[in-house]
Short mmCIF file of C-alpha atoms in Angstrom, two decimals:
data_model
loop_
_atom_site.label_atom_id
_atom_site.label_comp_id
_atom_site.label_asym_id
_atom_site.label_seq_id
_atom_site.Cartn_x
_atom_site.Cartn_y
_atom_site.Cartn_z
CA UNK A 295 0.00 0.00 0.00
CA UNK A 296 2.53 2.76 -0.78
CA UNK A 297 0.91 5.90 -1.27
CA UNK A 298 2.44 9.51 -1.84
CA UNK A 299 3.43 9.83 1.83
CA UNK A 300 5.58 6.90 1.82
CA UNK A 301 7.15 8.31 -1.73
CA UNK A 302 7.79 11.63 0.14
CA UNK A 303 9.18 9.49 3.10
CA UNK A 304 11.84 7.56 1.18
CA UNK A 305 12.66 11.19 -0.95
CA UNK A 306 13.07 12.72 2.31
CA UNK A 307 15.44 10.05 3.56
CA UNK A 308 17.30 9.52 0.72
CA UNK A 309 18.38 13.01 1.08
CA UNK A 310 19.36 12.82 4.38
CA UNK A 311 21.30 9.80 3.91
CA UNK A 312 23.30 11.71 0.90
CA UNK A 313 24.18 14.48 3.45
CA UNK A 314 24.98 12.28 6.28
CA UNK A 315 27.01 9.59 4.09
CA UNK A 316 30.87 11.45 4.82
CA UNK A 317 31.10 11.39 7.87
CA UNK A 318 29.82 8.40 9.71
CA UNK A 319 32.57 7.32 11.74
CA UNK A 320 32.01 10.76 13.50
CA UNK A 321 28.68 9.78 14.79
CA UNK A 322 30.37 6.36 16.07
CA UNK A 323 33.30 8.68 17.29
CA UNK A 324 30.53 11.21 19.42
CA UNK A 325 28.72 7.99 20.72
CA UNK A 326 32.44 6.54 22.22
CA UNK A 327 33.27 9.79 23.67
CA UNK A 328 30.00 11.28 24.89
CA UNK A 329 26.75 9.24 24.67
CA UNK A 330 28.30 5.92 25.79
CA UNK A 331 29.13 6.61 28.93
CA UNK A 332 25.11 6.93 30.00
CA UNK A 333 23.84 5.41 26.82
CA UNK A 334 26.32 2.07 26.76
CA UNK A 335 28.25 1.32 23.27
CA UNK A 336 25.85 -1.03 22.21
CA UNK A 337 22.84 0.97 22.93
CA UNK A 338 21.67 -0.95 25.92
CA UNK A 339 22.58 0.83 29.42
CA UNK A 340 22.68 -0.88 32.09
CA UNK A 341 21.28 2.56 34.62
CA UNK A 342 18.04 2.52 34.84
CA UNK A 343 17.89 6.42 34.79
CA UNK A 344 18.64 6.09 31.26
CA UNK A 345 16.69 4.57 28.33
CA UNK A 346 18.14 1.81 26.48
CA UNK A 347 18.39 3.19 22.85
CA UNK A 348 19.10 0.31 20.49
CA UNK A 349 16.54 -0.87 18.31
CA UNK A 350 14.84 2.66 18.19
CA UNK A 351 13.37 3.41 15.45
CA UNK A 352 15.52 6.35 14.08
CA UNK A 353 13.34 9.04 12.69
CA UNK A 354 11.59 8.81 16.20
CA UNK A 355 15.36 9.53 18.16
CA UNK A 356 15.84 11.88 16.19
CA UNK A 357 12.76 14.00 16.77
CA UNK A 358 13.59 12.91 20.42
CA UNK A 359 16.86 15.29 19.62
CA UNK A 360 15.47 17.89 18.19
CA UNK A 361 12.72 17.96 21.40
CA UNK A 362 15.27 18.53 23.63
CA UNK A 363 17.37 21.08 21.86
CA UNK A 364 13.82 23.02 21.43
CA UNK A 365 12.68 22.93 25.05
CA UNK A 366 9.45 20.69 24.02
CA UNK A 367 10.93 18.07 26.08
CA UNK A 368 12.51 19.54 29.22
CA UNK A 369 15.51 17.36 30.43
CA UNK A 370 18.19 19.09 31.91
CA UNK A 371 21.19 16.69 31.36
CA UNK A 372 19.70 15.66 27.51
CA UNK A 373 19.55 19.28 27.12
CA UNK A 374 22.55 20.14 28.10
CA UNK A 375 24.27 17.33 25.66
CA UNK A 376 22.57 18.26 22.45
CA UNK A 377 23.34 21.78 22.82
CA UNK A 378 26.96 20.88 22.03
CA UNK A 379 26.49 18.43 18.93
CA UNK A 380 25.50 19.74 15.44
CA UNK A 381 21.80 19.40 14.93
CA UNK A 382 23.17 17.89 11.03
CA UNK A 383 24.65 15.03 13.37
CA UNK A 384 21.67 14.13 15.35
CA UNK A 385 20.06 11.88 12.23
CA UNK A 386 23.43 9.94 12.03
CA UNK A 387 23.49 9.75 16.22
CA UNK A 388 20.06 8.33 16.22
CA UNK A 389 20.72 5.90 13.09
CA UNK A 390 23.68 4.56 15.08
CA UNK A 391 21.37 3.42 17.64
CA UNK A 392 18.64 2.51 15.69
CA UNK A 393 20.30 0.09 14.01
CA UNK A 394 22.05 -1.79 17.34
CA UNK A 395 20.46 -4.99 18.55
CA UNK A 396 18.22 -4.51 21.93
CA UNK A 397 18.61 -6.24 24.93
CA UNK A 398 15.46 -7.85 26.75
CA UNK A 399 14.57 -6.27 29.37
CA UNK A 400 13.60 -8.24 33.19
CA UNK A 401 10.40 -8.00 35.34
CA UNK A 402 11.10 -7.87 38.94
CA UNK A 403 7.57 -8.10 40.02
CA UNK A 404 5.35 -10.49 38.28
CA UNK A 405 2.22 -8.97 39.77
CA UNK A 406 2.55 -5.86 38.77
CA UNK A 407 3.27 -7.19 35.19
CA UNK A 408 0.02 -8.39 35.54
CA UNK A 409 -1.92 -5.24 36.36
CA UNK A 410 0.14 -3.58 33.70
CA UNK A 411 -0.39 -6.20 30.87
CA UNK A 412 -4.25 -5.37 31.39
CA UNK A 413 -3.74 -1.85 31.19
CA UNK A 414 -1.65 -2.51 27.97
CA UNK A 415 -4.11 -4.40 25.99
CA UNK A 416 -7.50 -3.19 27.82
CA UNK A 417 -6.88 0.19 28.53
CA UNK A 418 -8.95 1.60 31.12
CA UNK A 419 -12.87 2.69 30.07
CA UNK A 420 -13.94 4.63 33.07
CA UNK A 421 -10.97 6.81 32.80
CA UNK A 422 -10.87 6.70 29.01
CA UNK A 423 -7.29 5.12 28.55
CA UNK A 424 -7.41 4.10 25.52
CA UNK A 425 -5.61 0.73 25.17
CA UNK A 426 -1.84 0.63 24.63
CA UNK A 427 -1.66 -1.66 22.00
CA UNK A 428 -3.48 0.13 19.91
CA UNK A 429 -0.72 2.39 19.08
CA UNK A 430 2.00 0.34 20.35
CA UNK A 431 1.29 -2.53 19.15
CA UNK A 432 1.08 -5.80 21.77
CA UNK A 433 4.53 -6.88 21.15
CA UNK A 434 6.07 -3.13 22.01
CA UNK A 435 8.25 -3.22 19.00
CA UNK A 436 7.47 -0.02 17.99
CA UNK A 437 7.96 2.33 14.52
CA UNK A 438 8.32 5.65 13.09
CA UNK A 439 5.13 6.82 14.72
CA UNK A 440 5.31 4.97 17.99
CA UNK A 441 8.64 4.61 19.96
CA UNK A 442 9.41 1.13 21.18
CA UNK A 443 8.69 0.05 24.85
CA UNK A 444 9.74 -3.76 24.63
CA UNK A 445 12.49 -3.98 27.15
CA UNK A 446 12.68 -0.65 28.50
CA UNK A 447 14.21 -0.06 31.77
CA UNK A 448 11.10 0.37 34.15
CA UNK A 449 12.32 3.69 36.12
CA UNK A 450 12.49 5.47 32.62
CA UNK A 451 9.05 4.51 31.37
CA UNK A 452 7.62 5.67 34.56
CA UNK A 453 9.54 9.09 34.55
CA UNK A 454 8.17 9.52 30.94
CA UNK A 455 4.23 8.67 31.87
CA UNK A 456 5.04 11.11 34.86
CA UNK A 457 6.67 13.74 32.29
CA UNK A 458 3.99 13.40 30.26
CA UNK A 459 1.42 13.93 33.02
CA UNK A 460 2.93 16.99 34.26
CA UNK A 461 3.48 18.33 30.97
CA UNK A 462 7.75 18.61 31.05
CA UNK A 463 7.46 16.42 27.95
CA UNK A 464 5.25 17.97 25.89
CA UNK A 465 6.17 16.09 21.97
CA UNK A 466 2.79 14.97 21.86
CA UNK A 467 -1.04 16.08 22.13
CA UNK A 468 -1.69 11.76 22.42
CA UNK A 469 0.45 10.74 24.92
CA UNK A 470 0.03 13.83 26.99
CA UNK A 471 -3.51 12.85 27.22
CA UNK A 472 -2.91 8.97 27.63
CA UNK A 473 -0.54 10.41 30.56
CA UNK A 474 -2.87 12.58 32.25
CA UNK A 475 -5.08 9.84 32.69
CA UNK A 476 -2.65 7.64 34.10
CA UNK A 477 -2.91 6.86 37.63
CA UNK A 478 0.34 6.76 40.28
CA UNK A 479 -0.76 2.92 40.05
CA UNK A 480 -1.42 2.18 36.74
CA UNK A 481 1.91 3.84 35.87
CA UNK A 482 3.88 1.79 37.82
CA UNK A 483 2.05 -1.14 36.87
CA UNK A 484 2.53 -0.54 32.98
CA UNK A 485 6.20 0.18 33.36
CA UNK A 486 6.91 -3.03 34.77
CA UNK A 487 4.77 -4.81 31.98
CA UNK A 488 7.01 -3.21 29.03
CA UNK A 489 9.76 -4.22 30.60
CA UNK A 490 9.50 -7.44 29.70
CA UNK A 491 7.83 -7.28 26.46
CA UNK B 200 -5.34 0.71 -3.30
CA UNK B 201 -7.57 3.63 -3.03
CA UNK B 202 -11.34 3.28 -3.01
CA UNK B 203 -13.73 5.49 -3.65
CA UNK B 204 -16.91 5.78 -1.81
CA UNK B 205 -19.02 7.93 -3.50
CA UNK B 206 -18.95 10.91 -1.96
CA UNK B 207 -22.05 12.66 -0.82
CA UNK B 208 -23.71 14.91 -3.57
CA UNK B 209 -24.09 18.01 -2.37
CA UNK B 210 -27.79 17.66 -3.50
CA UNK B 211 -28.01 15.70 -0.15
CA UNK B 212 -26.90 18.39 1.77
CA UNK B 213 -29.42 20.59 0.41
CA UNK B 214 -31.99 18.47 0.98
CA UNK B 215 -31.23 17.55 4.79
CA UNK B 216 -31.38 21.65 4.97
CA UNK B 217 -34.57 21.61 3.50
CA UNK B 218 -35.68 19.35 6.00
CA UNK B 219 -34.39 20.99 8.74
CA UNK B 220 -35.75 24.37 7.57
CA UNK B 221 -39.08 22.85 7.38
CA UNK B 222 -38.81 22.46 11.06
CA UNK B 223 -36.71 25.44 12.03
CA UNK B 224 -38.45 25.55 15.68
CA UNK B 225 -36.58 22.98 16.53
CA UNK B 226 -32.67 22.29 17.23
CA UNK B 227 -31.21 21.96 13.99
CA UNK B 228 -29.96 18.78 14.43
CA UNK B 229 -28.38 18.79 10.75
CA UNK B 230 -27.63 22.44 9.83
CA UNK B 231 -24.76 23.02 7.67
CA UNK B 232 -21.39 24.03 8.75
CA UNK B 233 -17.97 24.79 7.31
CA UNK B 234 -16.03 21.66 8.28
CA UNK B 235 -19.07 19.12 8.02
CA UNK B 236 -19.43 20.78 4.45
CA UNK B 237 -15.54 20.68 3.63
CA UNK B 238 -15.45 17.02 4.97
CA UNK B 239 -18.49 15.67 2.79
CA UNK B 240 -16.83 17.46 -0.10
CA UNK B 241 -13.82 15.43 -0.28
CA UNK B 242 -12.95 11.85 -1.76
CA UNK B 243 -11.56 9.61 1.17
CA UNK B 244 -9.11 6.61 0.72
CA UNK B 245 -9.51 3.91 2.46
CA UNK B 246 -6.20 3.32 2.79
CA UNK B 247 -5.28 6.49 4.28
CA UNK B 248 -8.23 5.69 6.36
CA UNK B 249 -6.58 2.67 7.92
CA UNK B 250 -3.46 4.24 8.54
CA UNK B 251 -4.64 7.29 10.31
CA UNK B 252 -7.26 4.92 12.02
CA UNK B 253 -4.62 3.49 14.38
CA UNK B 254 -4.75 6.23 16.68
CA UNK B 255 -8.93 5.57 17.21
CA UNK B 256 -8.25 1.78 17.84
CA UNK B 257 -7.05 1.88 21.15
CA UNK B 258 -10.78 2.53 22.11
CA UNK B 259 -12.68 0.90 19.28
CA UNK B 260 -10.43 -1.95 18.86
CA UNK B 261 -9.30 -3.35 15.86
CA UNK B 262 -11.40 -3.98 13.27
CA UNK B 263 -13.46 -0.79 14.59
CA UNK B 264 -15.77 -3.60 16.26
CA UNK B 265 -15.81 -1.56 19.64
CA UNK B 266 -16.52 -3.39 23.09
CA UNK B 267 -19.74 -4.94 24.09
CA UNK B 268 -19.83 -3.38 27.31
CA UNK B 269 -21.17 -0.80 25.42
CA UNK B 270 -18.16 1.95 26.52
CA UNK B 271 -16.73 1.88 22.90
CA UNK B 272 -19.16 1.82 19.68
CA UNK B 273 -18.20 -0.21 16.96
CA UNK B 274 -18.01 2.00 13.65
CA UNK B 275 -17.34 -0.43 11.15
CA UNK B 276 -19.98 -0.84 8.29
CA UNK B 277 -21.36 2.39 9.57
CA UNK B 278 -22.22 4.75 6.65
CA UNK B 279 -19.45 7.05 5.67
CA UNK B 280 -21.71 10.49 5.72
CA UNK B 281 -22.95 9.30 9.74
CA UNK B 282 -19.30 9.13 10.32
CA UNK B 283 -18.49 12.49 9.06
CA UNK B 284 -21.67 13.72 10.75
CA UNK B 285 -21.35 12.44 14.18
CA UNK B 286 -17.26 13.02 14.14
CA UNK B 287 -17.56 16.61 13.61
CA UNK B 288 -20.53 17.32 15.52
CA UNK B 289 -18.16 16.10 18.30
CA UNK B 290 -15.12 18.78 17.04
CA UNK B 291 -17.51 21.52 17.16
CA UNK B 292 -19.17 20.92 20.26
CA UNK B 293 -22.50 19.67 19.23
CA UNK B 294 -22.12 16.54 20.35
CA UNK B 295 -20.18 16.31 23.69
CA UNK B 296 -17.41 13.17 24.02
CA UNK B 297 -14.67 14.69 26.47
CA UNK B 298 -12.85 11.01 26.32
CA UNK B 299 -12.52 11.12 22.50
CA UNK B 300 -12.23 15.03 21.47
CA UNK B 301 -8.31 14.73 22.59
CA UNK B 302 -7.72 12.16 20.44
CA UNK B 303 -10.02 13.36 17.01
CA UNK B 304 -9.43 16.92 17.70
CA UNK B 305 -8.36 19.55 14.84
CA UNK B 306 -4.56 19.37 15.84
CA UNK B 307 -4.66 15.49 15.83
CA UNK B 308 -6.65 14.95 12.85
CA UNK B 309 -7.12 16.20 9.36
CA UNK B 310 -10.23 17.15 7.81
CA UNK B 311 -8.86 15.12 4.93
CA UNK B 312 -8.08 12.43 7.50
CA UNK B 313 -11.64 12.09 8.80
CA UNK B 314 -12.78 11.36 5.04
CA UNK B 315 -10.09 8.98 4.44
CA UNK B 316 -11.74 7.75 7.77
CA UNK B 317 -14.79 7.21 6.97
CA UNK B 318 -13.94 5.46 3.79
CA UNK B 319 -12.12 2.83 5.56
CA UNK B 320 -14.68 1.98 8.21
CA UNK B 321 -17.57 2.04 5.93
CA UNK B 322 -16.34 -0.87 4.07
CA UNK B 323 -15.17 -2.48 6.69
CA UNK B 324 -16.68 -6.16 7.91
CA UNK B 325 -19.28 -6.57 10.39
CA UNK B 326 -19.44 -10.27 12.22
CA UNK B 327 -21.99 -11.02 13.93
CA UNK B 328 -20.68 -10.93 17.18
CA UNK B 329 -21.83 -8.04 18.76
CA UNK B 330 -23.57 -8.15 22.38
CA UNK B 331 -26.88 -8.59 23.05
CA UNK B 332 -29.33 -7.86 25.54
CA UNK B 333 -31.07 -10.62 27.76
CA UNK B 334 -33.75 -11.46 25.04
CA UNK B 335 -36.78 -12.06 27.16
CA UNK B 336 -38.88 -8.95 25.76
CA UNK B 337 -38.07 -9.20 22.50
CA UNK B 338 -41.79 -9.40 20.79
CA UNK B 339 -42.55 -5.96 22.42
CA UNK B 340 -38.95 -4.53 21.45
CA UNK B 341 -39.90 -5.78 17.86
CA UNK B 342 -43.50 -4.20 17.90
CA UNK B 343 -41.93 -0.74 19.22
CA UNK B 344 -39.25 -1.06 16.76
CA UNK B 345 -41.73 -1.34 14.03
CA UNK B 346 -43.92 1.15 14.75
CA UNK B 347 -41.67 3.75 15.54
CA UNK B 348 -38.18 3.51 14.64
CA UNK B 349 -38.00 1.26 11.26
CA UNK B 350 -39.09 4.18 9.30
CA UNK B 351 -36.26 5.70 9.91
CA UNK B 352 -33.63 3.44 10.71
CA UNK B 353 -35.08 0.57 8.17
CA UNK B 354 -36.61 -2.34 8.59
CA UNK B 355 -33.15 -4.11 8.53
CA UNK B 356 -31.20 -1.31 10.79
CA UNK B 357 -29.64 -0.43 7.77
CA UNK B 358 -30.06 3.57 8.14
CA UNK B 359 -30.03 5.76 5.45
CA UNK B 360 -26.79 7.29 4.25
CA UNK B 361 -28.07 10.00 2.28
CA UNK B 362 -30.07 11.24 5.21
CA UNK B 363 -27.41 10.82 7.88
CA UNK B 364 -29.85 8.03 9.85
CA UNK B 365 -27.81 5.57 11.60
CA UNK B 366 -27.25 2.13 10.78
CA UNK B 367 -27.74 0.46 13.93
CA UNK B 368 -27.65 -3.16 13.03
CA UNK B 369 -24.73 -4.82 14.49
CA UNK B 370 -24.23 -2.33 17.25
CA UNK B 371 -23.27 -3.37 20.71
CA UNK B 372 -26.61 -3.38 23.03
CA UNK B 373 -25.04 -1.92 25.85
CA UNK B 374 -24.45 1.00 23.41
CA UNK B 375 -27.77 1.09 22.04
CA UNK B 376 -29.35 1.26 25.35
CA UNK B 377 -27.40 3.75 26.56
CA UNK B 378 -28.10 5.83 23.08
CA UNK B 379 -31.31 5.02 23.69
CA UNK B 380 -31.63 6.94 27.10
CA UNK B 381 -29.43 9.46 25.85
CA UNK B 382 -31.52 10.81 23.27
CA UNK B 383 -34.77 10.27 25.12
CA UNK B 384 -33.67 13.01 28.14
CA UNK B 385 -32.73 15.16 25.45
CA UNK B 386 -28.92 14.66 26.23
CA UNK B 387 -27.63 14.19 22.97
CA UNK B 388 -27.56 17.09 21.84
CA UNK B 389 -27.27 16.65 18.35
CA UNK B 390 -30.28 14.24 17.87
CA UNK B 391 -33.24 14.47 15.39
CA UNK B 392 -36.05 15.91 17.15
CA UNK B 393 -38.50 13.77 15.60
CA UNK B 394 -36.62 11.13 16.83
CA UNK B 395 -36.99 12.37 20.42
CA UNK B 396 -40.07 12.69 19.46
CA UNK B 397 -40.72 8.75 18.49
CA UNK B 398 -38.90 7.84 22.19
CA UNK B 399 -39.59 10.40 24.50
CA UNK B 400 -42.76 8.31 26.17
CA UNK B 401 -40.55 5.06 26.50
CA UNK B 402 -40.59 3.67 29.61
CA UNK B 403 -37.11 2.22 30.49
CA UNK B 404 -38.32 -1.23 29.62
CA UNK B 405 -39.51 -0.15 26.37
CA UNK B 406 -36.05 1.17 25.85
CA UNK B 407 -34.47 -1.98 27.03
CA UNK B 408 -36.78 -4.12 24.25
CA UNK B 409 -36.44 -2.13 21.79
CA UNK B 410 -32.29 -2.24 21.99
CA UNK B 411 -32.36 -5.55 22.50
CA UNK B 412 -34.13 -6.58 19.38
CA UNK B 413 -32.11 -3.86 17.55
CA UNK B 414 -28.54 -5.86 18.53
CA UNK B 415 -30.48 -9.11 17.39
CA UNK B 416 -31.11 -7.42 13.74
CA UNK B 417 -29.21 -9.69 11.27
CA UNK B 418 -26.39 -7.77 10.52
CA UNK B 419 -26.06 -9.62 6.48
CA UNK B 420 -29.26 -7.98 5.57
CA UNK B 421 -27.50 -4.77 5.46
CA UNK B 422 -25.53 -4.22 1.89
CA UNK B 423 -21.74 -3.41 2.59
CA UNK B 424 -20.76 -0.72 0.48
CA UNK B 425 -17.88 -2.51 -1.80
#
């Protein structure tokens, strides 16, 4: 089913690849010097406070980039790394990672999972949460339009629904809702669900 | 793979106007407006459709079949021009839906988008699986039904794209009930008077038959639009 978008899409990227072709082993230079040391090499840290990368799809890290350099996402350490990269960079930073294999992630609390798998694939009707999967997907894996969860360390996930609830992240009119109709509960319970997607 | 469904000749427009200027003492429940106008103008592709559909399926499921708890209404096989109706009648306010508006609201959806929409879920396929009410008043929901309500909505529940009637065979009951109740205290605010007209002396049982033998209307009589 390809239709003009998709035309556009692959225009779009084929341009971007042209520009970013030269200087590749830059990006894998930045990512060894700066982004590795929260990040990991390989895409997969091992901190909770920071989100595992690899396997990303890389238009979405890349508007993830751009978020932070704008304000739109408020995040003072991100923030405070993107301003000193070249925005032309950040599409070859976030293809870097996109392409690296992800590591499963590990539930610590299989009751919880529980809660959260409901959550995922029921949503919640009273409250209107719509159901996760249907934008997600039930196996997490995530695209352009919809970042991936599978795997994710649980403390990030939760600081994101919390971010989005409060309105510090603010990339998105969806997911801000979805978040402010989150409960404390249901947050916790969700993160530890993706986790082991 | 783009389909077209016919789109809506402006001649029907003019002639739901009519109709409503017949009756002007009374909420016009189909009065023209700039995006419901801009929206019926345009061709929608179902294929766009599905793709900008994903965002509404997190609530009405995949396959647009909704839940039969009656919280989430299926839309497929519903007519394209109800779709367009009812979606922005909720944008503008005339029909209030504070869980959805966030999620089909201007800066989340085109206008194009809500055509392409309504393409895709028109054609889509409706199993007979929706839920049903208890079934033990069915010949009075079927008399009531008759008298009342088939005029409109057809003797099948097929509804009547042209003149933005529901289908409403193949709808959850829950939904229908609540509908129901809805339109008969007059809090639906975008509903045809002289429908709240044919319910407003229900009874609650009445309103329970009739929805019941409405989600037991065989949902192959209806013709899917190819």
């Amino acid at each position: 089913m390809t239709g003009p978008r998709d035309l556009l899409g692959v225009l779009a990227c084929a341009a971007l690849l042209l520009q970013a072709s030269p200087s590749a082993a830059d990006a894998q230079e930045t990512v060894k010097t700066v982004c590795a040391a929260c990040h990991g090499a390989d895409g997969n840290s091992t901190d909770p406070r920071y989100p595992k990368l690899a396997g990303m799809d890389q238009e979405y890290l890349m508007r993830q980039l751009k978020a932070f350099a704008s304000g739109k996402r408020r995040e003072e350490t991100m923030s405070a790394i993107v301003a000193g990269i070249d925005p032309n960079d950040f599409s070859k930073l976030a293809g870097y990672y996109g392409k690296l294999k992800p590591a499963p992630g590990k539930v610590n609390d299989s009751r919880l999972a529980a809660k959260g798998k409901a959550l995922y694939e029921d949503g919640n009707t009273d409250s209107g949460v719509p159901a996760c999967t249907g934008c997600h997907q039930s196996d997490g894996q995530g695209n352009a339009r919809f970042p991936r969860l599978a795997g994710q360390h649980q403390a990030y996930t939760l600081k994101q629904l919390n971010d989005y609830k409060s309105g510090r992240r603010a990339t998105d009119p969806l997911m801000t809702t979805v978040g402010k109709r989150l409960t404390a509960d249901e947050i916790k319970a969700v993160a530890e669900y993706v986790a082991g997607l | 793979m783009t389909r077209h469904w016919l789109g809506l000749p402006i001649a029907t427009l003019a002639c739901s106007l009519a109709i409503a200027g017949a009756d002007a003492s009374r909420t016009d429940w189909n009065a023209a407006y700039p995006e419901k106008t801009a929206v019926l103008g345009l061709h929608g592709d179902a294929g766009r459709g599905a793709e900008a559909f994903v965002i509404c399926q997190g609530c009405h499921r995949v396959g647009a079949l909704g839940r039969a708890d009656g919280s989430y209404p299926r839309l497929a096989g519903q007519h394209a021009s109800v779709l367009i109706k009812q979606l922005t009648d909720v944008r503008t306010g005339r029909r209030s839906n504070p869980k959805m508006l966030p999620f089909a609201d201007h800066q989340v959806i085109s206008i194009q988008e809500i055509a392409d929409i309504a393409a895709y879920l028109q054609a889509l396929p409706v199993p007979a699986t929706q839920g049903q009410g208890a079934g033990n008043d069915l010949a009075r929901g079927a008399r009531l039904y008759r008298a009342d309500c088939a005029v409109c909505h057809g003797a099948h529940g097929e509804g009547d794209a042209d003149k933005f009637y529901p289908r409403v065979s193949g709808q959850h009951f829950k939904y229908l009930l609540r509908e129901n109740q809805l339109i008969r205290d007059n809090k639906r605010r975008n509903a045809n008077p002289e429908m709240i007209g044919a319910i407003k002396n229900y009874t609650d049982a009445d309103i329970a038959a009739v929805a019941d033998f409405m989600s037991r209307l065989p949902v192959e009589m209806v013709k899917q639009v190819p």
